CSV table of N, CA and C in Angstrom, one decimal:
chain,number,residue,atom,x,y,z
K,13,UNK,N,106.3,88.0,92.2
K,13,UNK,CA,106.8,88.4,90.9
K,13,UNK,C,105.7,89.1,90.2
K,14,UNK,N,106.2,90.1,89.5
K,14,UNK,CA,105.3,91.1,89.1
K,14,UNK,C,104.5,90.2,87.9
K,15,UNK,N,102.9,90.5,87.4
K,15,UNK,CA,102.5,89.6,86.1
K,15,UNK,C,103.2,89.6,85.2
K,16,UNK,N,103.5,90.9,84.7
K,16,UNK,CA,103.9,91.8,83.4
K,16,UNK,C,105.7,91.2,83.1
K,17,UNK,N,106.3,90.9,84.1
K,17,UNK,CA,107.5,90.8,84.0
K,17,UNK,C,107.3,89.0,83.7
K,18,UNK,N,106.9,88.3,84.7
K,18,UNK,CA,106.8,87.2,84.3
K,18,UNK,C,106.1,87.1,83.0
K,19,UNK,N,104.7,87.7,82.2
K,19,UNK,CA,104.3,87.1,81.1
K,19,UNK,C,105.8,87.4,80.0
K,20,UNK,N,106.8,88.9,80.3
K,20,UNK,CA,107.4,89.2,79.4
K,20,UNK,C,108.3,87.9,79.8
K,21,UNK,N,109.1,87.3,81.0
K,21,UNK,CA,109.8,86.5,80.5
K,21,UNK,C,109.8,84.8,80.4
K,22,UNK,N,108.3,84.4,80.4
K,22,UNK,CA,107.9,83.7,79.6
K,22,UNK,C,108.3,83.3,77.7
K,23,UNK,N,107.6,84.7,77.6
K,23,UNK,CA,107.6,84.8,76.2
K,23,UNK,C,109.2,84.7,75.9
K,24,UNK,N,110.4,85.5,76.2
K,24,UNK,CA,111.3,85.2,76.1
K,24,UNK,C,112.2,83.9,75.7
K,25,UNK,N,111.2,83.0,77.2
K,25,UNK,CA,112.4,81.7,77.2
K,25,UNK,C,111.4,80.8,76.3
K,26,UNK,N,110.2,80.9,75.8
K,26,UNK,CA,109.5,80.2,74.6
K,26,UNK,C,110.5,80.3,73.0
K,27,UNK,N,110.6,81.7,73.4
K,27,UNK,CA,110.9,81.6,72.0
K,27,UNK,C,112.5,81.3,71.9
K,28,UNK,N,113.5,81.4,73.4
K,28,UNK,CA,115.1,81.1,73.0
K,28,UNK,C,115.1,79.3,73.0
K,29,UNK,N,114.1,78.9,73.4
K,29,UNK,CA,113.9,77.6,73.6
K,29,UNK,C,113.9,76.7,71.9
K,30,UNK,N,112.7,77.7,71.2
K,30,UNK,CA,112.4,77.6,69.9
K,30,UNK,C,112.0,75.6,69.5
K,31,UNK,N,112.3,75.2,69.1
K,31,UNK,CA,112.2,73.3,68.4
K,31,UNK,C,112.1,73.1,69.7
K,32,UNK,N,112.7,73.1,70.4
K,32,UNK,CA,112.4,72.2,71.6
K,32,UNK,C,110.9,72.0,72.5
K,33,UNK,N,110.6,73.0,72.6
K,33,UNK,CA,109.1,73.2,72.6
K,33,UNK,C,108.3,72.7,71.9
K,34,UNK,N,108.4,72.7,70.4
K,34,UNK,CA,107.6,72.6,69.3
K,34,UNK,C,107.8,70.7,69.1
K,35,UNK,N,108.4,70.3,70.2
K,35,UNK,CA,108.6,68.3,69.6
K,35,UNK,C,110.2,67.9,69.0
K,36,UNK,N,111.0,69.7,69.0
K,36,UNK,CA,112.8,69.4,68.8
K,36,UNK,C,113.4,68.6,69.6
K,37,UNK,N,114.4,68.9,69.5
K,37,UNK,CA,115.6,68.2,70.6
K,37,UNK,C,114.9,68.8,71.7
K,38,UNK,N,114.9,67.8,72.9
K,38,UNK,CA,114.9,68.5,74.4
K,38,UNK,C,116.1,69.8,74.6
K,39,UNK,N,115.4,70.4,75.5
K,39,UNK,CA,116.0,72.0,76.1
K,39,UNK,C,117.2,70.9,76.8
K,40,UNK,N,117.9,71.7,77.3
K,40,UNK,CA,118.9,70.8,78.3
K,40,UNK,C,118.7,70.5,79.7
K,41,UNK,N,119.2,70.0,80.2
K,41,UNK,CA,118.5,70.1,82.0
K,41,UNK,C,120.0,70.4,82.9
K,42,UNK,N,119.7,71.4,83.3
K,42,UNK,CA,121.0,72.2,84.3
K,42,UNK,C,120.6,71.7,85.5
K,43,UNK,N,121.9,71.6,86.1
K,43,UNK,CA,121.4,71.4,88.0
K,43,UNK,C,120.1,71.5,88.6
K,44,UNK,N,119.6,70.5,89.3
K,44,UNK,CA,118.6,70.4,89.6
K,44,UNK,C,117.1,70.6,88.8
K,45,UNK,N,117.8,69.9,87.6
K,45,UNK,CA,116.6,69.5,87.0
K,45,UNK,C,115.5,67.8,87.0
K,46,UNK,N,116.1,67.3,87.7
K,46,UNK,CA,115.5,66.2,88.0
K,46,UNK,C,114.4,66.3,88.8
K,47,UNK,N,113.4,65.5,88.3
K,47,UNK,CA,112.3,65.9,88.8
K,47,UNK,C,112.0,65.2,90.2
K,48,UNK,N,111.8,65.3,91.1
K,48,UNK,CA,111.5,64.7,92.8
K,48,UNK,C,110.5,64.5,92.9
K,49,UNK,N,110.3,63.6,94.1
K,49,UNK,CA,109.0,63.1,94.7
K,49,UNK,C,108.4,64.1,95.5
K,50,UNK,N,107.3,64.6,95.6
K,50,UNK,CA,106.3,65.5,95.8
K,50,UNK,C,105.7,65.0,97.3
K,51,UNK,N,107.3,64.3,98.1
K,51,UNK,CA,106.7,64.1,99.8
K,51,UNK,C,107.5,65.6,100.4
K,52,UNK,N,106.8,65.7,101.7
K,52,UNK,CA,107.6,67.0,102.2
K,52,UNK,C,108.8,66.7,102.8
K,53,UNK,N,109.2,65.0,102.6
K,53,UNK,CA,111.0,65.1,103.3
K,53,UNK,C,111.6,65.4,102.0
K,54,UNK,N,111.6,65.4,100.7
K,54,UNK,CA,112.2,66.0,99.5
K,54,UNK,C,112.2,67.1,99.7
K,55,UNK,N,111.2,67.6,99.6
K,55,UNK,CA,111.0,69.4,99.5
K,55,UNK,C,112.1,70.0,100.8
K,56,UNK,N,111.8,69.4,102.4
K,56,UNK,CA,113.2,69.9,103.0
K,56,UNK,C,113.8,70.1,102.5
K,57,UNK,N,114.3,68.2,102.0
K,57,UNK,CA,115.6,68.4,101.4
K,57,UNK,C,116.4,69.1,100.5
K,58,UNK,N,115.4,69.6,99.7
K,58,UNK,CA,115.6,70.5,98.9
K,58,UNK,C,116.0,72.1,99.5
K,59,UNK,N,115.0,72.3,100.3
K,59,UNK,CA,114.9,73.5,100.3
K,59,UNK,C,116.5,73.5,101.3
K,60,UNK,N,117.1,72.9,102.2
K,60,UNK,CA,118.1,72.6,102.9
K,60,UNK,C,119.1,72.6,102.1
K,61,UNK,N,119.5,72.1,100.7
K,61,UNK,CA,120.2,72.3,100.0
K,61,UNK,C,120.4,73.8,99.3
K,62,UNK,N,119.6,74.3,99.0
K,62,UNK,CA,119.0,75.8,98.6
K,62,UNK,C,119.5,76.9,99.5
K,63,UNK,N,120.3,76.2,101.0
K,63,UNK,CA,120.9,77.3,102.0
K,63,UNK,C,119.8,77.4,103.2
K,64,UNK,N,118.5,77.0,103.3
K,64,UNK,CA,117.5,77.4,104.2
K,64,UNK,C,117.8,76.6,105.5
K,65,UNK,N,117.6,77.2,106.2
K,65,UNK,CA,117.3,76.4,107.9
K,65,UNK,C,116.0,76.1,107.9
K,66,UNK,N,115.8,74.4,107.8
K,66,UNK,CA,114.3,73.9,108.2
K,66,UNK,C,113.5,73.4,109.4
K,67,UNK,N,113.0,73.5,109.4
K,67,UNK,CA,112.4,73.1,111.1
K,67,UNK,C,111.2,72.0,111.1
K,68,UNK,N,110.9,70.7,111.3
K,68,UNK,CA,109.8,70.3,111.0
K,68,UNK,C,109.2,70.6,112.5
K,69,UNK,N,107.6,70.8,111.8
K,69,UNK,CA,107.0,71.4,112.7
K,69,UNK,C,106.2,70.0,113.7
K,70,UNK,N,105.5,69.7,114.8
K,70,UNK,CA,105.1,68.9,115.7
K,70,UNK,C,103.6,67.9,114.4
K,71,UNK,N,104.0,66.7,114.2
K,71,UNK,CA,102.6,67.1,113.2
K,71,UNK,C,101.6,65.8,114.0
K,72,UNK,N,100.3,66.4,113.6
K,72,UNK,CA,99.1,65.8,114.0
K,72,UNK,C,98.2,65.4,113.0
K,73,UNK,N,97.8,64.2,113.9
K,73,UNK,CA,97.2,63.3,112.8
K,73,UNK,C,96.1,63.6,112.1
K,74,UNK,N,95.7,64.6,112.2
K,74,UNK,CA,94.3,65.4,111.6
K,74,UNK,C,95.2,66.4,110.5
K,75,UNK,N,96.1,66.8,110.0
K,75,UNK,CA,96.7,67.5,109.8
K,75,UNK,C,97.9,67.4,109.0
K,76,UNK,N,98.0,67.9,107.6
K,76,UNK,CA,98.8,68.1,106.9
K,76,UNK,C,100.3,68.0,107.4
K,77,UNK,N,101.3,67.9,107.0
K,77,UNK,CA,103.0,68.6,107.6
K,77,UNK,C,102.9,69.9,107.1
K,78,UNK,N,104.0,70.3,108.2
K,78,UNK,CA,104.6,71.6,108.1
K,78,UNK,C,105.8,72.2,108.6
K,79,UNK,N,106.6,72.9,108.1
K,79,UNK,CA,107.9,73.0,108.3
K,79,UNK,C,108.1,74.4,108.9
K,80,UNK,N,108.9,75.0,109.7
K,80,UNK,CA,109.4,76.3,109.7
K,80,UNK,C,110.8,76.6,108.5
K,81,UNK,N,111.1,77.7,108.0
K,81,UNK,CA,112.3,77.9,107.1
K,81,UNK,C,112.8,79.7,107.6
K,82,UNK,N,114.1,79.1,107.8
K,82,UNK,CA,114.7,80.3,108.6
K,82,UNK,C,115.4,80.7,107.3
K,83,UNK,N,115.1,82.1,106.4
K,83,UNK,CA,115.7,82.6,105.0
K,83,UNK,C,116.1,84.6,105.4
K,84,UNK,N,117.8,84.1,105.7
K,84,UNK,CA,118.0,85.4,106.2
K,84,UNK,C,117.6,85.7,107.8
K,85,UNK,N,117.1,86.7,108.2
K,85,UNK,CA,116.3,87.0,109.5
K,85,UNK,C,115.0,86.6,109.4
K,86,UNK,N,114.3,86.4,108.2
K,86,UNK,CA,113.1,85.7,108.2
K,86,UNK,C,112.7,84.5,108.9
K,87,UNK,N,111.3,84.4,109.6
K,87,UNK,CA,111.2,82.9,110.1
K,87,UNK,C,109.9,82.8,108.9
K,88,UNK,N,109.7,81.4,108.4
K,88,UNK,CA,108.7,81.4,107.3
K,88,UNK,C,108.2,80.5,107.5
K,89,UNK,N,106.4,80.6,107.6
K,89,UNK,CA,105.3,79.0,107.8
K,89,UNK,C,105.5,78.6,106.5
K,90,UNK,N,105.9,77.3,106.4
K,90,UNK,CA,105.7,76.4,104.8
K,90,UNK,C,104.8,74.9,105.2
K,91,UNK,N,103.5,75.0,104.8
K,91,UNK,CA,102.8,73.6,104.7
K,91,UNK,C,102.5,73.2,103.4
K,92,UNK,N,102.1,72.1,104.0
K,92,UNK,CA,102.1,71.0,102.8
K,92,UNK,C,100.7,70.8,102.5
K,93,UNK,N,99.5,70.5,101.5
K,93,UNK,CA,98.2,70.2,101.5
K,93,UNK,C,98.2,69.2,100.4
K,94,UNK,N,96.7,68.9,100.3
K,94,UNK,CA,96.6,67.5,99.8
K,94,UNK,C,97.4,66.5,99.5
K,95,UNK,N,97.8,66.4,100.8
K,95,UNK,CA,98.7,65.1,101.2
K,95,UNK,C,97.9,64.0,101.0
K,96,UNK,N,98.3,62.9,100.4
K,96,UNK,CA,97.6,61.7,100.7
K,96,UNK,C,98.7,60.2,100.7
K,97,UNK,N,99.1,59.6,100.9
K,97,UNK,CA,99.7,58.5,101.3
K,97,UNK,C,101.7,59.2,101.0
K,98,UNK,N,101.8,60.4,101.8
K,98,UNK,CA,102.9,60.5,102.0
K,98,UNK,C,103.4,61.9,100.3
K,99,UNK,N,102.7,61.5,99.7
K,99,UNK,CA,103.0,62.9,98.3
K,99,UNK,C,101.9,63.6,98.4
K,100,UNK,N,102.1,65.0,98.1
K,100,UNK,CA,101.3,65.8,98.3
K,100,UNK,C,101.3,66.7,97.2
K,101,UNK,N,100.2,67.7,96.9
K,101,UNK,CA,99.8,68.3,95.8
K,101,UNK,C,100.3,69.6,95.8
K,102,UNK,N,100.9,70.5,97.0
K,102,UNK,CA,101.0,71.8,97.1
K,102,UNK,C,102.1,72.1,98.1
K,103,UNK,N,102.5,73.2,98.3
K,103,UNK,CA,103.8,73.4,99.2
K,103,UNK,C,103.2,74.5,99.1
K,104,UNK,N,102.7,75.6,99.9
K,104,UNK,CA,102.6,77.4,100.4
K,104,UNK,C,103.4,77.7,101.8
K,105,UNK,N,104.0,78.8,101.1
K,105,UNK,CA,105.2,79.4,102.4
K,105,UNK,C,104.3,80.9,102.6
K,106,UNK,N,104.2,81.4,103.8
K,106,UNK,CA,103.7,82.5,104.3
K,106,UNK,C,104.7,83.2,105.4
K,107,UNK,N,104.2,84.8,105.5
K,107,UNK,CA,105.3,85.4,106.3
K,107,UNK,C,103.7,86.4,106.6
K,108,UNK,N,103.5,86.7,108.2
K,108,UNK,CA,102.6,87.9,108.4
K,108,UNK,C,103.5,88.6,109.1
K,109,UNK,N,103.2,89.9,109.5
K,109,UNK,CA,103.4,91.4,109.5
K,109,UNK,C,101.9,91.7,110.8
K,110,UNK,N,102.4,92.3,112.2
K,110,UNK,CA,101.9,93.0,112.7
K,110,UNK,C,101.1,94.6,112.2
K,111,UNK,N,100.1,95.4,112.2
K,111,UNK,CA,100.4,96.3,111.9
K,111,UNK,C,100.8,97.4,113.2
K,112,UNK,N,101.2,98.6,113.2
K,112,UNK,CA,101.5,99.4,114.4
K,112,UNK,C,99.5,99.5,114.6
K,113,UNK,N,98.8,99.6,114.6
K,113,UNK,CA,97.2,99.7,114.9
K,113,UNK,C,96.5,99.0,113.9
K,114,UNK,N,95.9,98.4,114.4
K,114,UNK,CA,94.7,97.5,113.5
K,114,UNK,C,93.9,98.6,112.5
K,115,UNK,N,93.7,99.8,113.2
K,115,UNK,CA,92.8,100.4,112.2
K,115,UNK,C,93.5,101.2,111.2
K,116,UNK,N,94.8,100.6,110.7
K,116,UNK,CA,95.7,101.1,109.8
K,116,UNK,C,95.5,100.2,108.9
K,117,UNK,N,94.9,99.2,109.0
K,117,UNK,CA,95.3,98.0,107.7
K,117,UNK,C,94.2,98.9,106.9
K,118,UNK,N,95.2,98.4,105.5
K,118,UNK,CA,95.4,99.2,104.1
K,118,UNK,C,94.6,97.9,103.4
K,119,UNK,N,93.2,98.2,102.7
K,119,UNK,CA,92.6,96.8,102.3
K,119,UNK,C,93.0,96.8,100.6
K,120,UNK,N,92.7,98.5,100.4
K,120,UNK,CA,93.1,98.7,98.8
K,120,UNK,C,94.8,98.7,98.5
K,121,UNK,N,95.7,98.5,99.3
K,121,UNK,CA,96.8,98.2,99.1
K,121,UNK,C,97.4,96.9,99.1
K,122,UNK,N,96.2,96.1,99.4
K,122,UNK,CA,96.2,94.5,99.8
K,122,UNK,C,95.6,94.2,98.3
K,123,UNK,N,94.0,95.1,97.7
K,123,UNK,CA,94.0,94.5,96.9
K,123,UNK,C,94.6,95.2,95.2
K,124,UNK,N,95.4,96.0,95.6
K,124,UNK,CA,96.3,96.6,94.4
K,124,UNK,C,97.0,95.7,94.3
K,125,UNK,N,97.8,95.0,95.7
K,125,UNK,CA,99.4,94.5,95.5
K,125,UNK,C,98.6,92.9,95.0
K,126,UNK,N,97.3,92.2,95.0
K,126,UNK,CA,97.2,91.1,94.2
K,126,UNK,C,96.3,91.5,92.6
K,127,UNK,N,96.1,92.7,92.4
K,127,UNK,CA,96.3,92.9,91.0
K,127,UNK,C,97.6,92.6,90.2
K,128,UNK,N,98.7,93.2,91.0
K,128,UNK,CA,100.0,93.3,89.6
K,128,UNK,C,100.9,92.0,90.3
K,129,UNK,N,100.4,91.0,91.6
K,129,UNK,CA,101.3,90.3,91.6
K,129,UNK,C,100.8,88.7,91.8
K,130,UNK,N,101.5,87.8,91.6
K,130,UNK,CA,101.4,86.3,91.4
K,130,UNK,C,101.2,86.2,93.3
K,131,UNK,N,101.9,86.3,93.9
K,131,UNK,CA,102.0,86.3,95.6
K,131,UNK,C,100.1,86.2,95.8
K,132,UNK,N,99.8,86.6,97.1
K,132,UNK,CA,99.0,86.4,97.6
K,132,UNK,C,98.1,87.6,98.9
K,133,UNK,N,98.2,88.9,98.8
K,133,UNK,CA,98.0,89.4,100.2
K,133,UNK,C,96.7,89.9,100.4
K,134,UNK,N,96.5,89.4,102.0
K,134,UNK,CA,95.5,89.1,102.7
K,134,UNK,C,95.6,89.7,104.1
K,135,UNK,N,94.6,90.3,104.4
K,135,UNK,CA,94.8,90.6,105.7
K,135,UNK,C,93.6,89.2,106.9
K,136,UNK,N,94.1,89.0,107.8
K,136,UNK,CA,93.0,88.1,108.5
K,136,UNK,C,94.0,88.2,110.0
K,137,UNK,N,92.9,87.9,111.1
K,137,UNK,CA,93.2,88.4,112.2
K,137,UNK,C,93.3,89.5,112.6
K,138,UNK,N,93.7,91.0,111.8
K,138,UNK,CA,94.6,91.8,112.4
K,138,UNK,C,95.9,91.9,112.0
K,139,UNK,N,95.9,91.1,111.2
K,139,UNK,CA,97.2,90.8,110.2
K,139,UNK,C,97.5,91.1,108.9
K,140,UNK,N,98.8,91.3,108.4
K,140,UNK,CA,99.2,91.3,106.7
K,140,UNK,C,99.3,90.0,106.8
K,141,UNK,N,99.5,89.1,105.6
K,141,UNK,CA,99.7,87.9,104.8
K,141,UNK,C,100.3,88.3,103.8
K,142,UNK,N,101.6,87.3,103.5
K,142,UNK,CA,101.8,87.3,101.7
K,142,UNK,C,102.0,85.7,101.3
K,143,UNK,N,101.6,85.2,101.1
K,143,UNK,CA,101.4,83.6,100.9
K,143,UNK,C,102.1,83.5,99.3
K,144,UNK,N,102.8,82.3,99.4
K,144,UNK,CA,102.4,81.4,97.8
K,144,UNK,C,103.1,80.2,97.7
K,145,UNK,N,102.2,79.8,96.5
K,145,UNK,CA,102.0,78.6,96.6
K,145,UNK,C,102.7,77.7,95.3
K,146,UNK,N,103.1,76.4,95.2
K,146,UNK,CA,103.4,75.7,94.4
K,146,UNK,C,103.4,74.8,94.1
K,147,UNK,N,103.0,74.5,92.6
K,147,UNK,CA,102.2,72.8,92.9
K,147,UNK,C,103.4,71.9,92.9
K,148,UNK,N,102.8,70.7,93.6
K,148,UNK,CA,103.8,69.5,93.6
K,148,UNK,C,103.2,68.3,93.0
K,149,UNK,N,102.3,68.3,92.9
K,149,UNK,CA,102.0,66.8,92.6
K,149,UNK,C,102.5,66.4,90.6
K,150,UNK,N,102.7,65.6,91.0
K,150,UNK,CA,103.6,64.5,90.2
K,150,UNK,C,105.1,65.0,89.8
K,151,UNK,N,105.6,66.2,90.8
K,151,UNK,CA,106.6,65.9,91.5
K,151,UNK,C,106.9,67.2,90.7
K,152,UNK,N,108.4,67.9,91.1
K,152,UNK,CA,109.0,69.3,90.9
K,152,UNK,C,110.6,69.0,90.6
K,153,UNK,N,111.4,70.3,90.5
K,153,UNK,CA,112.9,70.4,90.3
K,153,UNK,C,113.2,71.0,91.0
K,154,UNK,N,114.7,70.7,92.1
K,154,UNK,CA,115.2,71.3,92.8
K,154,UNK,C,115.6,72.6,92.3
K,155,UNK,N,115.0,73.2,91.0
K,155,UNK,CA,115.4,74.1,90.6
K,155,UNK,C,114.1,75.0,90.5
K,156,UNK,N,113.3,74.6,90.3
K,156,UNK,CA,112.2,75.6,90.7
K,156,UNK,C,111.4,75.7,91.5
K,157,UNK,N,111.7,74.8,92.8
K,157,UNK,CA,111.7,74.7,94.2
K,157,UNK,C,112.8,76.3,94.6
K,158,UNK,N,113.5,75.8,94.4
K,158,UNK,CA,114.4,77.4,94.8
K,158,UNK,C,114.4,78.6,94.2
K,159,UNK,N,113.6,78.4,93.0
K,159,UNK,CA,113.6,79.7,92.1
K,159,UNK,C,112.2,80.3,92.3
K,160,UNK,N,111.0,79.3,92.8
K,160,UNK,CA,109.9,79.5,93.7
K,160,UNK,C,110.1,80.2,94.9
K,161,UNK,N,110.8,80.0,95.8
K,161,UNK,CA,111.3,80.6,97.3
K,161,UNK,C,112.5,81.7,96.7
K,162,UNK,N,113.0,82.0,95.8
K,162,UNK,CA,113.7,83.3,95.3
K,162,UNK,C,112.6,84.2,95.1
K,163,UNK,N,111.9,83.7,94.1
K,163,UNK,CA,110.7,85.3,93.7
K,163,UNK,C,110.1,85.2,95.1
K,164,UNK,N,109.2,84.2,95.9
K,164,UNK,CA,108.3,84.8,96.8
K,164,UNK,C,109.5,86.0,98.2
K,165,UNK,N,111.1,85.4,98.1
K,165,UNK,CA,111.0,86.3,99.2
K,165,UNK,C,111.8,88.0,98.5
K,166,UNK,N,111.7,87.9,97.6
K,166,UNK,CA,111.7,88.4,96.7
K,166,UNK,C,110.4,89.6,96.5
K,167,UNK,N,109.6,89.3,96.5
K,167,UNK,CA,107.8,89.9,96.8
K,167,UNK,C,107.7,90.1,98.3
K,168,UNK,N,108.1,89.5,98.9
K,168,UNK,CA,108.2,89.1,100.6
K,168,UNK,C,108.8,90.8,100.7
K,169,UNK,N,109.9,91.2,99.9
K,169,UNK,CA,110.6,92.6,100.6
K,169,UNK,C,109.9,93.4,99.8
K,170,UNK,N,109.8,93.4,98.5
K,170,UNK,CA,108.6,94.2,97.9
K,170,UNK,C,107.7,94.6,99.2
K,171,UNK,N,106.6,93.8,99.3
K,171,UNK,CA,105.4,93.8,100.4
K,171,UNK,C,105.5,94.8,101.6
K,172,UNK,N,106.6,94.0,102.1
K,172,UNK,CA,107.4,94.9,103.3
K,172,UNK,C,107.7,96.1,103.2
K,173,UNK,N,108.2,96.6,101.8
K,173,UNK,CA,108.3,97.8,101.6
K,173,UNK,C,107.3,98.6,101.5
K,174,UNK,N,106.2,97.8,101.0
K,174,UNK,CA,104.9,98.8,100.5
K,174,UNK,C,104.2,98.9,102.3
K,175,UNK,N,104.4,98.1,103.3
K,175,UNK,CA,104.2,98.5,104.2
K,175,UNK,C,104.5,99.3,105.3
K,176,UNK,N,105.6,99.9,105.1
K,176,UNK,CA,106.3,100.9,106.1
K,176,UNK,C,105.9,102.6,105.6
């Protein structure tokens, strides 16, 4: 998501919010506003309700969970970090991109596109990256669990496009 658009619609929903913010009446809470447990069988389940095909990935005991998420023709790495007794602090979903020749990777286009955007891109390996991330700890809404995975694949085709 672009900065400029998010800071403008920030400001927006502060101010249609208005008292509620300021200690009014609470805002209302639409579908999926209940807040969840910040384990990665919620977040599946979330993201599974959201339309996604999830995959839990093989996990090891040195090692975080991690899911595959089939969105569209996309296949997408989603792990989980600072896990500690089953809740965890973060969810980041990533997608890389081969280039046609390694000695094409674009570094100033890598670091333009994390000037104007919230996303993440990185080249490592030989590779594009576009990562992001979301915190979880003391737990999220099935609604911005999905409105999280809307903007990133969302920037995901952005990205894509800036790379062809």
């Amino acid at each position: 998501m672009n900065k400029a658009f998010a800071s403008a619609a920030a400001l927006l929903l502060s101010a249609s919010l208005g008292g509620a913010l300021a200690g009014g009446a609470g805002a209302p809470v639409v579908g999926g506003g209940q807040v969840q447990a910040a384990t990665p069988e919620a977040v599946t389940a979330a993201l599974r309700a959201a339309g996604y095909t999830v995959t839990p990935n093989p996990t090891r005991a040195d090692e975080d969970p991690s899911v595959t998420v089939r969105a569209g023709g996309r296949e997408l790495d989603v792990w989980f970090s600072g896990c500690r007794e089953g809740s965890c602090a973060r969810v980041t979903a990533s997608h890389g991109w081969d280039p046609a020749d390694e000695a094409d990777l674009n570094l100033d286009l890598v670091n333009e596109w994390n000037g104007n955007y919230y996303t993440q891109a990185y080249v490592y390996e030989g590779r594009y990256y576009l990562d992001s991330t979301m915190p979880l700890r003391g737990g999220y809404t099935r609604a911005a669990l999905s409105a999280w995975m809307t903007d990133y694949l969302s920037d995901l085709e952005d990205f894509e496009g800036e790379l062809s």
